[in-house]
XYZ file of C-alpha atoms in Angstrom:
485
model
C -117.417 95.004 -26.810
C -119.497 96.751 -23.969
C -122.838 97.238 -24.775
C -122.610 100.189 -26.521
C -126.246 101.568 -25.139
C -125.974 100.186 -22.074
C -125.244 103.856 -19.976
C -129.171 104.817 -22.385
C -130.655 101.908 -20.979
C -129.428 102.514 -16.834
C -129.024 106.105 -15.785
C -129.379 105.254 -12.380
C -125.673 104.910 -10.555
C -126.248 102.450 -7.605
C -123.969 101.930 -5.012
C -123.544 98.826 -2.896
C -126.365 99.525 0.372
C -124.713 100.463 3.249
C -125.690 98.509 6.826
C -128.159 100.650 9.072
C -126.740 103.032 10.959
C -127.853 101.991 14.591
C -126.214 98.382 13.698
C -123.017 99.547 12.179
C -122.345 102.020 15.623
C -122.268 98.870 17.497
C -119.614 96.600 16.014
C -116.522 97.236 14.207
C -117.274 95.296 10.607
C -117.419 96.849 7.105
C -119.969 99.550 6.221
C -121.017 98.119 2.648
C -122.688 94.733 2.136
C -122.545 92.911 -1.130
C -123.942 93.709 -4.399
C -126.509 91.608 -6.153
C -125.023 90.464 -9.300
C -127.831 91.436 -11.644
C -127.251 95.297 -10.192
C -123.306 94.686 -10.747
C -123.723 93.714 -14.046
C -126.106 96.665 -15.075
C -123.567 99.260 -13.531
C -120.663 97.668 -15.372
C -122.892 97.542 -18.867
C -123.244 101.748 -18.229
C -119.462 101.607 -19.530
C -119.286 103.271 -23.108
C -116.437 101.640 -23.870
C -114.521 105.312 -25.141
C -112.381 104.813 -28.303
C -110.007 106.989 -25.752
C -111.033 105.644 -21.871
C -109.914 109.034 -19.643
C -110.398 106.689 -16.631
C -106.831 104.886 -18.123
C -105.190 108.449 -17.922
C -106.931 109.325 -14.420
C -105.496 106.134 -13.271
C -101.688 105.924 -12.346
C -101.995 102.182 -12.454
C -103.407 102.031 -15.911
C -106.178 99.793 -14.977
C -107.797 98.190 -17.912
C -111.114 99.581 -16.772
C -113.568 99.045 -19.865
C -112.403 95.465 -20.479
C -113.167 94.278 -17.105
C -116.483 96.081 -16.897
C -117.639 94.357 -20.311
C -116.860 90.836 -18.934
C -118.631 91.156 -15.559
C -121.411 92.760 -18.129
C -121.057 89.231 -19.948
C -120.358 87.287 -16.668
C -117.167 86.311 -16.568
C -115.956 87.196 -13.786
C -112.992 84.923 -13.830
C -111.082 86.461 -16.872
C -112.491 89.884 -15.245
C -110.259 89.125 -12.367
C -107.236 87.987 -14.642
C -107.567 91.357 -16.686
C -108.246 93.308 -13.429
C -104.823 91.650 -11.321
C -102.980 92.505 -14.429
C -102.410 95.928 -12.997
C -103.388 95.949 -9.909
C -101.849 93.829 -7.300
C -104.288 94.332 -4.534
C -107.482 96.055 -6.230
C -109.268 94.665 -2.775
C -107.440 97.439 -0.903
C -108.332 100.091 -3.885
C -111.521 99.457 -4.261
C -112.311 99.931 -0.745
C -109.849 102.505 0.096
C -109.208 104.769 -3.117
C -111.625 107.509 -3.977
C -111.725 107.287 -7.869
C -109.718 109.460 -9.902
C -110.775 107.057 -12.356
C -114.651 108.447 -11.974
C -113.904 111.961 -11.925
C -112.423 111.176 -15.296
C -115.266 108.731 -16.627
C -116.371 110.204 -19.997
C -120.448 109.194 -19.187
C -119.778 111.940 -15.809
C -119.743 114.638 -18.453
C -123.551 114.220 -18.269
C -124.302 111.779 -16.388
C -123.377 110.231 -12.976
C -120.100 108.039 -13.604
C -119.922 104.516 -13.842
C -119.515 102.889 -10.174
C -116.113 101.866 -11.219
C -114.472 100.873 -7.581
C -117.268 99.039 -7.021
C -116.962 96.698 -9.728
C -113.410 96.295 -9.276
C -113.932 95.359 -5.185
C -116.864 92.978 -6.173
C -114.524 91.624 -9.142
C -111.318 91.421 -6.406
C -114.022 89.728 -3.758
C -115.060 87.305 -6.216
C -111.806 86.219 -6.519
C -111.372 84.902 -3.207
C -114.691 83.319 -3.074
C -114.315 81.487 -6.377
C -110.708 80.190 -5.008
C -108.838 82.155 -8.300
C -106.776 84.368 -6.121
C -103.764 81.763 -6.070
C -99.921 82.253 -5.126
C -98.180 82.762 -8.144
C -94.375 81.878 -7.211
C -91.289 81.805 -9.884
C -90.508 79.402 -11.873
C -87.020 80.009 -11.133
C -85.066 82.459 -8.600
C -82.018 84.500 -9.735
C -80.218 84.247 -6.713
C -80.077 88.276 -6.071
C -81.690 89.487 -2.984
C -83.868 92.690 -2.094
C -84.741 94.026 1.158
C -87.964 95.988 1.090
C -87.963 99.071 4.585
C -91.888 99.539 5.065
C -94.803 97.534 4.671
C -97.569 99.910 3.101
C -99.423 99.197 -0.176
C -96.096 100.552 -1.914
C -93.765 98.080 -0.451
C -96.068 95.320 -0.458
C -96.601 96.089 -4.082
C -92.631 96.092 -4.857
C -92.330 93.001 -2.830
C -95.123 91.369 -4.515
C -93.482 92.127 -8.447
C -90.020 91.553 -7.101
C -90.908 88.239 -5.877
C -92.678 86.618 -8.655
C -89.813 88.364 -10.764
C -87.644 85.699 -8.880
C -86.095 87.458 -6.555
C -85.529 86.336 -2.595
C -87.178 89.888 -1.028
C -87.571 90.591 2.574
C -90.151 93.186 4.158
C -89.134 94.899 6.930
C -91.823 96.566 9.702
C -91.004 97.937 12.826
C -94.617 97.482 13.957
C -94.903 94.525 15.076
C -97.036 93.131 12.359
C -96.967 93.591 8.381
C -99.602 96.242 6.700
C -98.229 99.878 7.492
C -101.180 102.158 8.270
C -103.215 99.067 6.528
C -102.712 97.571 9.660
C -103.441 99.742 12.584
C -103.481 103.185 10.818
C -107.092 102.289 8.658
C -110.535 101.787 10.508
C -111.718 98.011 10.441
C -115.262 99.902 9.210
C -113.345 100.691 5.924
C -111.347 97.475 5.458
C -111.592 94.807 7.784
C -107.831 93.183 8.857
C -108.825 89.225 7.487
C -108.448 91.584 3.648
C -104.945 92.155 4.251
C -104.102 89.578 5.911
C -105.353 86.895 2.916
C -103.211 89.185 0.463
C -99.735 88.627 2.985
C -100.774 84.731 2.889
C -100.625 85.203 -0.747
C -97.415 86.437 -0.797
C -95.826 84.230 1.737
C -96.790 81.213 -0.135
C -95.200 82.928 -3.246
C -91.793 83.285 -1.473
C -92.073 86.647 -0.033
C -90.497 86.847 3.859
C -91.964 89.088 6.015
C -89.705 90.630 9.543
C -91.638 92.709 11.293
C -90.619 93.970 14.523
C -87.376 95.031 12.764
C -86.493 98.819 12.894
C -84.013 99.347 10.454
C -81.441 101.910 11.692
C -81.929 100.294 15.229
C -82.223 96.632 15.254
C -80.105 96.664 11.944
C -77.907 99.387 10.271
C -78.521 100.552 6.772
C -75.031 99.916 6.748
C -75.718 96.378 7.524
C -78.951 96.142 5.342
C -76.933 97.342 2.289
C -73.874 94.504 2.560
C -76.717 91.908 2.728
C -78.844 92.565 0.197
C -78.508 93.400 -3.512
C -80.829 96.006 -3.724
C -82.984 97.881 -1.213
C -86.421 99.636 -1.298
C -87.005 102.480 1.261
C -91.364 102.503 0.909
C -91.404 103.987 4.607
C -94.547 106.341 3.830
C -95.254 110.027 4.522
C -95.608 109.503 8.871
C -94.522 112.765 10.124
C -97.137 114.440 11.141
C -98.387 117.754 11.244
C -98.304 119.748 14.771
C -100.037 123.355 15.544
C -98.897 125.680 17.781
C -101.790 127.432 18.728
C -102.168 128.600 22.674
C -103.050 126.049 24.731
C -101.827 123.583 22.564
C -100.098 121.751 25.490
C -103.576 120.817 27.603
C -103.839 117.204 28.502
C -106.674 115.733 25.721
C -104.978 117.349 22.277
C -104.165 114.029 20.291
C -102.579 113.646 17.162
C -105.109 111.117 14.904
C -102.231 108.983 14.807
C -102.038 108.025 18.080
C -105.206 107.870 18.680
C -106.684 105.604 15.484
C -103.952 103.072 16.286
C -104.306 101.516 19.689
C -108.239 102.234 18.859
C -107.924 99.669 15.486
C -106.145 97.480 17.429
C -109.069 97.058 20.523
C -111.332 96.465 16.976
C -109.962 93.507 16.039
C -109.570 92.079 19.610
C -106.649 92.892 20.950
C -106.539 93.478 24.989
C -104.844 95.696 27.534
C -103.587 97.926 24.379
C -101.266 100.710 25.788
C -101.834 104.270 24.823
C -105.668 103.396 24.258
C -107.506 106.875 23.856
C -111.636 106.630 24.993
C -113.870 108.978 23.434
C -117.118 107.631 25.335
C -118.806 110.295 26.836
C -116.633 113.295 25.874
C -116.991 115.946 23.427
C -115.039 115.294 20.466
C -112.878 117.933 18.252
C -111.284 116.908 15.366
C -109.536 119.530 13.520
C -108.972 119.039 9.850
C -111.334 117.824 7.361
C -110.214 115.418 4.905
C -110.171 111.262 5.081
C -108.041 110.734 8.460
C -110.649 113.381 10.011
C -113.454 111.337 8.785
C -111.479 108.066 10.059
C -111.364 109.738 13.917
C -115.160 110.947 13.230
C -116.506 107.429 12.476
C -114.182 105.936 15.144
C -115.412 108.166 18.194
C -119.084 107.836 17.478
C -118.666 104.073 17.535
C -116.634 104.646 21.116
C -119.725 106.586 22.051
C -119.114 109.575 22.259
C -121.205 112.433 23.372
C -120.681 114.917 20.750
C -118.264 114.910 17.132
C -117.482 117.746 15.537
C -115.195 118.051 12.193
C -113.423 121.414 11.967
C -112.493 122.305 7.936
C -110.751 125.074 6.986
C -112.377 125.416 3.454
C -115.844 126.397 2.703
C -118.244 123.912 2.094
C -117.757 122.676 -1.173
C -119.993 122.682 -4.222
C -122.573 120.079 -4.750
C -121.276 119.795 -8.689
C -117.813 120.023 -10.418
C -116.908 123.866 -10.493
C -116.410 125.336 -13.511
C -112.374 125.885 -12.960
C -112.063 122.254 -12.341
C -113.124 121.059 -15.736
C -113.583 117.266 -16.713
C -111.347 114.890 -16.539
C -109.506 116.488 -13.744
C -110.928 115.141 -9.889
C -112.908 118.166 -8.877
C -113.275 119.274 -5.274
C -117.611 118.843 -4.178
C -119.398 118.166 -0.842
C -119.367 114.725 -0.343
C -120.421 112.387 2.927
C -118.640 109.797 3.776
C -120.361 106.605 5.530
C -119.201 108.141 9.302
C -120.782 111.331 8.353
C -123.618 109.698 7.966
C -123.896 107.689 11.408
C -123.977 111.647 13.737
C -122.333 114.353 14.526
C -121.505 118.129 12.978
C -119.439 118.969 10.570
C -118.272 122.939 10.760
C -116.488 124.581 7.643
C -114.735 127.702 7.104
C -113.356 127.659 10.459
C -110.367 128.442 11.940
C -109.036 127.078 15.871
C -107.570 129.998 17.257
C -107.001 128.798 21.064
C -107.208 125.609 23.465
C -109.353 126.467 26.415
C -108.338 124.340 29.390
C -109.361 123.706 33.092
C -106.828 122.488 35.817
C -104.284 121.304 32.645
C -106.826 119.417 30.441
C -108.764 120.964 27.611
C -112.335 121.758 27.592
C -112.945 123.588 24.760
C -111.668 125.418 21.554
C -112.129 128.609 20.357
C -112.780 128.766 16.403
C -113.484 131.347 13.949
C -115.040 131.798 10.632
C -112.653 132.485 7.986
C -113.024 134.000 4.692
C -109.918 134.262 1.901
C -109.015 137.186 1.206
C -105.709 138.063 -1.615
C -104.694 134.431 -0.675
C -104.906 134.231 3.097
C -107.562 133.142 5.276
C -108.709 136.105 7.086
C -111.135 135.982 10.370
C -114.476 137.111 9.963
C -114.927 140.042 12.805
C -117.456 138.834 15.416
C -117.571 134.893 14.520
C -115.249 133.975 17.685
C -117.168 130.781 19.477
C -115.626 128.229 21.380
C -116.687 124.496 21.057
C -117.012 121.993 24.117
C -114.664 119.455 23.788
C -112.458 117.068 26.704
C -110.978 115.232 23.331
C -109.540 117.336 20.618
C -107.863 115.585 17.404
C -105.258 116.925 14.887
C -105.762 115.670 11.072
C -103.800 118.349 9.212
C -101.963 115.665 7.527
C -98.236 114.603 7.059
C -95.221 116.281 5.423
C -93.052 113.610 4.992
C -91.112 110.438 6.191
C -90.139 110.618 9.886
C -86.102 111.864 10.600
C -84.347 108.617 12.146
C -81.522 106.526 12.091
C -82.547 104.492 9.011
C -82.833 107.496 6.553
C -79.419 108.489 8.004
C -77.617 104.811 8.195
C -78.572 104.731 4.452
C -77.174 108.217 3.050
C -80.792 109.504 1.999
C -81.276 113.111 1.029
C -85.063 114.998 1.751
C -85.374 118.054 -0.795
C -87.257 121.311 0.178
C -90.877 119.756 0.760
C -88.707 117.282 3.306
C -89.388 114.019 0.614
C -86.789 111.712 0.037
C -84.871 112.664 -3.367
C -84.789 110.450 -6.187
C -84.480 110.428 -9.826
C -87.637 109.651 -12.398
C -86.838 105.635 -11.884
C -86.909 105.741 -8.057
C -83.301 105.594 -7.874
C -81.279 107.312 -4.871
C -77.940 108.886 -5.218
C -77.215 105.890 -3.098
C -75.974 103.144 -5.420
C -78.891 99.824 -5.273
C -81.104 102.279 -2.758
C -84.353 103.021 -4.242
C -87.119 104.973 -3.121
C -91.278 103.868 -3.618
C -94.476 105.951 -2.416
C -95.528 108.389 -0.326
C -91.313 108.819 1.004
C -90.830 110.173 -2.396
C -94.051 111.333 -3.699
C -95.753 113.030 0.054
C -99.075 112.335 1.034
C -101.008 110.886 -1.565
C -103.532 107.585 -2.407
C -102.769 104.306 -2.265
C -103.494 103.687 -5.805
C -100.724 106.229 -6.718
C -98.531 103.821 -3.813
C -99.476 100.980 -5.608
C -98.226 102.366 -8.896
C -94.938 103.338 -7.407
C -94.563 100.338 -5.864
C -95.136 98.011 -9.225
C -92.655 100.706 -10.911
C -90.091 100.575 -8.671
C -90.048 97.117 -8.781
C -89.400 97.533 -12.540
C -86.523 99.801 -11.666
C -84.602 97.376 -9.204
C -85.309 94.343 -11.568
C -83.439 96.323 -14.514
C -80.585 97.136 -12.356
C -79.941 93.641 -10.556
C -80.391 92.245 -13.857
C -79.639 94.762 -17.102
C -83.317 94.224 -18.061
C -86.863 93.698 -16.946
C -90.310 92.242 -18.130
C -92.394 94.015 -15.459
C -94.845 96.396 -16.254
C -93.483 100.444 -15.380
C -96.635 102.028 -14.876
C -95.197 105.873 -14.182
C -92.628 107.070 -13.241
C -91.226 108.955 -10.290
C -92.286 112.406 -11.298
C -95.526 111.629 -12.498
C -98.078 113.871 -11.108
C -101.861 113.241 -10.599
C -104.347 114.777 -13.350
C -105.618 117.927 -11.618
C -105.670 121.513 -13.029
């Protein structure tokens, strides 16, 4: 049992401390420093322990939230990671990278600021590795069937992971030409620095788990082909397509989608040379249109290229500084918040609306914006608002609407439905017999702890069919949807 006065006792929510601004801008590394343990252990003891926890529900994992935060309360940080890795295979990567359903659903945020619950799950994770608990955990015995796993995001790793230890012999196949998905190349090294995942995939080698990237499937092997090999196979190919405008100008030299410009960008980060496609902010002025986490990613990137100016163009107003009253606890409420590259420069601009590219002998120099307003439904310009920005680098983050069209989706008989998703049935199952489906090529955009979930659960799925039962855990299923109003 938590102390059950502990959130009387410390009213203060502390965060990890963040590394000076003027030192982060001139390296790559992580934002956050460690935690003193005395501080950890007074933010876990805030945990009332609920006789119903709402950050269970808020949590498509089902992370056992309250036990772990009593035993780093009591110090024991070892059966906090045991309780902590039983639903979570990689709560490194969530605690750094998820934003916290969990919190908006913490029953002391009612009237008080939540319990810093990623936090104490990345110090728990970290802990870990430093205490040498964070072991392979291979079979005891393998069942001879065989899985073949298309994409190496948190949801395939995830499946892989489950599927492995489950006994099975399970492949991961990347066409980049190392293992991670947008862990890899697609996710700033000042939000999760590489040697994270890469300790995780030594993990899972040394538990069985083969890793091929480099291999397109649908080019450098046929579904067809993939399909007679294996027993089973798990399409966790993500939600890549990207989002394009058409607005005039839109083909001027400089107008980038984020996703090929945070790429070659995280690769130069961790040391790579001569990177083709490399996109250099320093000295320009930077647009980036769209507001949400991949905006942020491009902000914090470009400031640390040195650029002369960054500005973040959002569509919505600014939002409020407290949950509004039509988002009512325990759903995640939209309010203002600042991420750590928001802090290190630049402007953010909201309610506005890119209208035009302005360009000068083919390359852009500027966009035109305008403040919007909605009005029955539709974002309508505000009369006289018209301004255009200086910028020689402009950025799309709109997002992504689903899994990119190729050869593999094709080879393998996979249908999209109308919001261009791959179609599956509430256990992740395809209309394609031993095809399953996991994450964001199912689900669309979403977080990683909701492509961790999948992942573990569609594990669960393909272990019941190669084998007429299953032990593993089936945290959700496929039509689950997050807990918003």
């Amino acid at each position: 049992m938590v102390d059950n006065r502990g959130f009387l006792k410390v009213r203060e929510r502390q965060t990890p401390p963040r590394r000076p601004v003027p030192l982060r801008l001139m390296d790559w590394r992580e934002v956050y420093e460690r935690q003193d343990s005395a501080t950890l252990r007074r933010q876990a003891g805030r945990c009332m322990d609920c006789g119903i926890p709402f950050c269970h529900n808020a949590c498509p994992l089902g992370n056992l939230i309250p036990e772990w935060n009593d035993l780093v309360l009591r110090g024991d940080m070892q059966e906090a990671s045991e309780r902590l890795h039983a639903t979570n295979n990689f709560p490194e990567f969530t605690g750094k990278l998820c934003p916290a359903p969990c919190e908006s659903a913490c029953v002391l945020g009612i009237n008080q600021p939540a319990v810093t619950i990623k936090q104490v799950e990345e110090a728990i994770a970290e802990s870990a590795v430093d205490h040498g608990w964070l072991e392979p955990r291979p079979p005891e015995r393998l069942t001879g069937r065989t899985v073949a796993v298309v994409g190496s995001g948190p949801a395939g790793l995830a499946a892989a992971q489950q599927l492995t230890r489950a006994g099975h012999t399970v492949a991961v196949f990347e066409r980049a030409d190392k293992i991670g998905g947008l862990m890899r190349y697609g996710i700033p090294e000042f939000k999760m620095e590489r040697a994270v995942l890469d300790r995780r995939l030594a993990q899972m080698e040394a538990e069985g788990t083969r890793f091929r990237p480099g291999v397109e499937i649908g080019v450098d092997i046929t579904g067809e082909a993939l399909r007679e090999r294996y027993d089973a196979v798990v399409v966790a190919v993500g939600a890549t397509q990207w989002r394009d405008v058409d607005f005039p100008g839109r083909e001027l030299a400089g107008i980038h989608q984020a996703m090929e410009y945070l790429p070659p960008t995280n690769r130069i980060a961790v040391g790579e040379q001569d990177v083709p496609g490399l996109i250099d902010a320093a000295g320009l002025d930077v647009v980036i249109i769209g507001g949400g986490d991949t905006g942020s990613d491009c902000y914090g990137t470009a400031l640390r290229q040195g650029a002369r100016s960054v500005t973040q163009l959002d569509i919505y107003p600014r939002a409020a500084d407290e949950r509004a009253g039509n988002e009512p606890w325990p759903t995640m409420p939209k309010v203002f918040s600042v991420s750590s590259s928001h802090e290190e420069g630049g402007d953010r601009v909201f309610s506005a609306s890119t209208t035009r590219f302005v360009g000068e002998d083919g390359r852009v120099s500027g966009v035109e914006v305008v403040e919007v307003r909605k009005v029955e439904g539709r974002w309508t310009p505000v009369e006289g608002t018209e301004r255009v920005l200086p910028a020689q680098l402009v950025l799309l983050a709109i997002g992504f609407t689903g899994p990119e069209a190729g050869p593999a989706l094709q080879q393998l008989g996979l249908e999209t439905n109308e919001r261009s998703h791959l179609v599956r049935d509430s256990r992740y199952a395809t209309g394609v017999p031993g095809v399953f489906v996991a994450g964001d090529a199912g689900r669309g955009q979403s977080l990683i702890v909701w492509a961790i979930a999948e992942g573990r659960a569609c594990a669960a799925a393909v272990d019941e069919h190669l084998m007429g039962s299953t032990q593993l855990p089936f945290p959700l299923d496929a039509h689950a949807r997050p807990l918003t109003v």
